[in-house]
Amino acid sequence: MNLPVPLVTVGLLIASNLFMTVAWYGHLKFKAAPLITVILVSWGIAFFEYVLQVPANRIGYGHFSAAQLKTIQEVISLSVFVLFSWAYLGEKLTWNVALGFAFICLGAFLIFQNFGGSGH
């Protein structure tokens, strides 16, 4: 079964960002845990992020430019983070964060446009 490159790339990037968000921010609820412990646990979790992100980039490159791959990753990363901070950390999504995210998405949209310049 051959899945479309964009589907595989985005799916792997979503999964990798789930691991990375937990690695970077999951420990914030465990302030009593020793720093060295959370660092080592975070490294262990982040390993799986790399196991997923490296193939995502390798599979996606060629179909997407490097700039497009990075843009996809950043939009996914911010989306996962907003959901994580709301659901896990209990933070509210404020209007200024939502507006900032909307501007980032506008920038992402522009990266995928070809305004008569170079093709991707």
Rosetta silent file (secondary structure, phi, psi, omega in degrees, C-alpha in Angstrom):
SEQUENCE: MNLPVPLVTVGLLIASNLFMTVAWYGHLKFKAAPLITVILVSWGIAFFEYVLQVPANRIGYGHFSAAQLKTIQEVISLSVFVLFSWAYLGEKLTWNVALGFAFICLGAFLIFQNFGGSGH
SCORE:     score description
SCORE:     0.000 S_00000001
   1 L     0.000  118.237  177.973    0.000    0.000    0.000 S_00000001
   2 L  -102.406  113.918  177.112    1.551    3.280   -1.126 S_00000001
   3 L   -87.584  151.771  178.629    0.208    6.296    0.717 S_00000001
   4 L   -61.063  141.148 -178.406    0.582    9.768   -0.794 S_00000001
   5 H   -53.196  -45.609 -179.972    3.820   11.521    0.191 S_00000001
   6 H   -60.680  -38.317 -179.682    2.032   14.539    1.743 S_00000001
   7 H   -65.584  -45.503  179.400   -0.096   12.254    3.937 S_00000001
   8 H   -64.258  -46.386 -178.087    2.904   10.237    5.155 S_00000001
   9 H   -60.533  -52.016 -178.104    5.007   13.356    5.718 S_00000001
  10 H   -65.440  -40.812  178.626    2.336   15.247    7.655 S_00000001
  11 H   -60.675  -45.666  178.256    1.319   12.151    9.634 S_00000001
  12 H   -65.428  -38.224  179.185    4.889   11.479   10.727 S_00000001
  13 H   -67.905  -36.491  176.001    5.415   15.149   11.594 S_00000001
  14 H   -63.211  -48.729 -179.838    2.259   15.210   13.725 S_00000001
  15 H   -61.256  -43.329 -179.192    3.389   12.092   15.594 S_00000001
  16 H   -63.940  -37.980 -179.790    6.917   13.438   16.044 S_00000001
  17 H   -71.379  -28.185  173.428    5.615   16.737   17.398 S_00000001
  18 H   -61.957  -46.100  178.039    3.433   14.941   19.928 S_00000001
  19 H   -63.957  -44.339 -176.030    6.567   13.307   21.332 S_00000001
  20 H   -66.262  -39.805  179.849    8.592   16.532   21.225 S_00000001
  21 H   -63.895  -41.876  177.065    5.927   18.591   22.964 S_00000001
  22 H   -65.232  -40.955  179.741    5.694   16.031   25.757 S_00000001
  23 H   -62.891  -42.217 -175.559    9.501   15.911   25.993 S_00000001
  24 H   -80.724  -34.565 -170.130    9.851   19.691   26.196 S_00000001
  25 H  -123.152  -11.385 -177.767    6.818   20.615   28.296 S_00000001
  26 H   -61.512  -31.308 -177.693    5.400   17.485   29.951 S_00000001
  27 H   -73.432   -9.567 -176.292    7.687   17.839   32.950 S_00000001
  28 H   -63.830  -21.451  176.218    6.237   21.235   33.892 S_00000001
  29 H   -83.613   -4.468 -176.409    3.629   19.486   36.040 S_00000001
  30 L  -120.587   57.970 -175.445    6.397   17.720   37.980 S_00000001
  31 L   -63.969  -22.688 -179.415    8.317   20.625   39.506 S_00000001
  32 L   -79.179  -16.864 -179.564    9.409   18.492   42.472 S_00000001
  33 L   -68.986  141.067  178.418   11.241   16.024   40.221 S_00000001
  34 L   -60.999  143.613 -177.381   15.013   16.553   40.078 S_00000001
  35 H   -57.253  -43.056 -179.288   16.177   18.448   37.004 S_00000001
  36 H   -61.203  -35.811  178.298   18.553   15.685   35.919 S_00000001
  37 H   -64.898  -47.382 -178.671   15.661   13.205   36.011 S_00000001
  38 H   -68.820  -30.614  175.821   13.414   15.336   33.800 S_00000001
  39 H   -64.507  -48.210 -178.560   16.301   15.974   31.417 S_00000001
  40 H   -65.724  -40.977  177.023   16.993   12.253   31.019 S_00000001
  41 H   -64.297  -42.620  178.516   13.304   11.379   30.675 S_00000001
  42 H   -61.341  -42.162  176.774   12.884   14.195   28.132 S_00000001
  43 H   -60.487  -41.407  179.047   15.833   12.893   26.112 S_00000001
  44 H   -62.598  -40.728  178.170   14.288    9.438   26.125 S_00000001
  45 H   -69.906  -41.087 -177.757   10.979   10.792   24.857 S_00000001
  46 H   -64.522  -25.734  176.566   12.683   13.051   22.298 S_00000001
  47 H   -53.362  -43.369 -178.124   14.419   10.030   20.770 S_00000001
  48 H   -69.378  -28.406  174.669   11.066    8.944   19.345 S_00000001
  49 H   -61.472  -45.342 -179.938   10.529   12.424   17.919 S_00000001
  50 H   -67.555  -36.650  178.802   13.720   12.017   15.878 S_00000001
  51 H   -60.594  -28.671  179.956   12.761    8.476   14.842 S_00000001
  52 H   -95.662  -37.931 -175.017    9.637    9.971   13.257 S_00000001
  53 H   -73.121  -39.059 -179.436   10.832   13.378   12.079 S_00000001
  54 H   -60.536  -48.666  176.125   13.923   12.251   10.176 S_00000001
  55 H   -63.955  -34.547  178.214   11.943    9.868    7.930 S_00000001
  56 H   -58.771  -46.053 -179.647    9.212   12.497    7.519 S_00000001
  57 H   -69.044  -38.633  179.630   11.744   14.965    6.149 S_00000001
  58 H   -66.323  -43.506  179.521   13.482   12.374    4.003 S_00000001
  59 H   -67.882  -41.713 -174.839   10.197   11.153    2.517 S_00000001
  60 H   -77.551  -25.489 -176.647    8.790   14.656    2.054 S_00000001
  61 E   -69.876  130.131 -173.849   11.860   16.318    0.556 S_00000001
  62 L   112.107  -48.787  171.594   11.505   16.522   -3.195 S_00000001
  63 L   -75.075  -40.752  175.712    7.751   16.677   -3.022 S_00000001
  64 E  -114.239  151.279  171.664    8.163   19.685   -0.706 S_00000001
  65 L   -76.088  167.417  177.754   11.041   22.138   -0.597 S_00000001
  66 H   -60.788  -40.131  178.883   13.101   22.380    2.590 S_00000001
  67 H   -63.956  -38.937  178.125   11.362   25.685    3.417 S_00000001
  68 H   -67.784  -41.637  177.403    7.966   24.063    2.969 S_00000001
  69 H   -59.623  -45.323  179.863    8.935   21.094    5.151 S_00000001
  70 H   -64.314  -38.720  178.995   10.099   23.423    7.909 S_00000001
  71 H   -64.863  -45.240  177.604    6.916   25.471    7.594 S_00000001
  72 H   -58.019  -46.475 -178.628    4.730   22.372    7.845 S_00000001
  73 H   -60.777  -43.190 -177.684    6.692   21.265   10.908 S_00000001
  74 H   -68.090  -41.424  178.193    6.354   24.655   12.614 S_00000001
  75 H   -64.760  -42.742  176.446    2.612   24.951   12.000 S_00000001
  76 H   -62.548  -45.682 -178.907    2.110   21.408   13.305 S_00000001
  77 H   -58.081  -45.913  179.305    4.372   22.139   16.276 S_00000001
  78 H   -67.448  -38.419  178.649    2.428   25.265   17.222 S_00000001
  79 H   -64.052  -46.831  178.278   -0.914   23.505   16.733 S_00000001
  80 H   -61.934  -42.433 -178.619    0.123   20.580   18.906 S_00000001
  81 H   -63.728  -43.436  179.799    1.529   22.964   21.516 S_00000001
  82 H   -60.596  -44.765  178.326   -1.648   25.066   21.712 S_00000001
  83 H   -65.511  -42.207  179.749   -3.744   21.927   22.226 S_00000001
  84 H   -63.283  -46.363 -177.778   -1.234   20.493   24.726 S_00000001
  85 H   -66.216  -31.180  177.079   -1.001   23.688   26.776 S_00000001
  86 H   -75.630  -51.867 -173.226   -4.799   23.884   26.919 S_00000001
  87 H   -75.882  -39.773 -173.608   -5.553   20.202   27.589 S_00000001
  88 L   -96.137  -44.414 -177.352   -2.559   19.208   29.730 S_00000001
  89 L   -90.978  -11.366  178.012   -1.311   22.407   31.337 S_00000001
  90 L    73.927   23.102  178.984   -4.742   24.022   31.674 S_00000001
  91 L   -86.842  146.928  179.370   -3.723   27.274   29.970 S_00000001
  92 L   -88.400  148.333  174.394   -6.295   29.380   28.163 S_00000001
  93 L   -86.594  111.777 -178.297   -5.929   30.400   24.544 S_00000001
  94 L   -88.856  162.936 -176.829   -5.909   34.201   24.635 S_00000001
  95 H   -61.088  -38.140 -177.136   -6.847   36.466   21.746 S_00000001
  96 H   -71.139  -33.997  175.490   -3.277   37.682   21.227 S_00000001
  97 H   -67.944  -43.618  178.972   -1.920   34.125   21.039 S_00000001
  98 H   -62.271  -42.732  178.926   -4.689   33.186   18.589 S_00000001
  99 H   -65.899  -42.390  177.028   -3.989   36.285   16.470 S_00000001
 100 H   -60.545  -42.002  177.846   -0.251   35.612   16.498 S_00000001
 101 H   -64.115  -39.166  177.857   -0.905   32.052   15.407 S_00000001
 102 H   -61.154  -40.314  177.730   -3.177   33.326   12.621 S_00000001
 103 H   -65.678  -39.023  176.997   -0.323   35.543   11.365 S_00000001
 104 H   -63.202  -41.348  177.596    2.052   32.567   11.435 S_00000001
 105 H   -64.724  -36.205  175.236   -0.482   30.579    9.410 S_00000001
 106 H   -62.366  -43.917  176.496   -0.704   33.474    6.941 S_00000001
 107 H   -60.634  -41.242  178.157    3.077   33.346    6.596 S_00000001
 108 H   -62.465  -42.842  177.741    2.876   29.587    6.053 S_00000001
 109 H   -57.251  -43.936 -178.881    0.248   30.114    3.362 S_00000001
 110 H   -64.316  -35.215  179.621    2.550   32.561    1.581 S_00000001
 111 H   -63.820  -28.695 -178.512    5.450   30.090    1.603 S_00000001
 112 L   -89.763    1.832  179.323    3.317   27.622   -0.354 S_00000001
 113 L   -93.984  149.555  175.535    2.363   30.157   -3.034 S_00000001
 114 L  -117.193  102.633 -176.727    4.166   30.597   -6.306 S_00000001
 115 L   -93.897   43.346  178.099    3.850   34.224   -7.318 S_00000001
 116 L    83.904    0.465  178.849    5.590   33.793  -10.653 S_00000001
 117 L   -88.096 -125.830 -178.160    8.988   33.381   -9.049 S_00000001
 118 L   -81.871  145.919  174.897   10.618   30.077   -8.401 S_00000001
 119 L   -87.132  158.790 -179.861    8.710   26.855   -8.583 S_00000001
 120 L  -101.744    0.000    0.000    8.835   24.290   -5.784 S_00000001
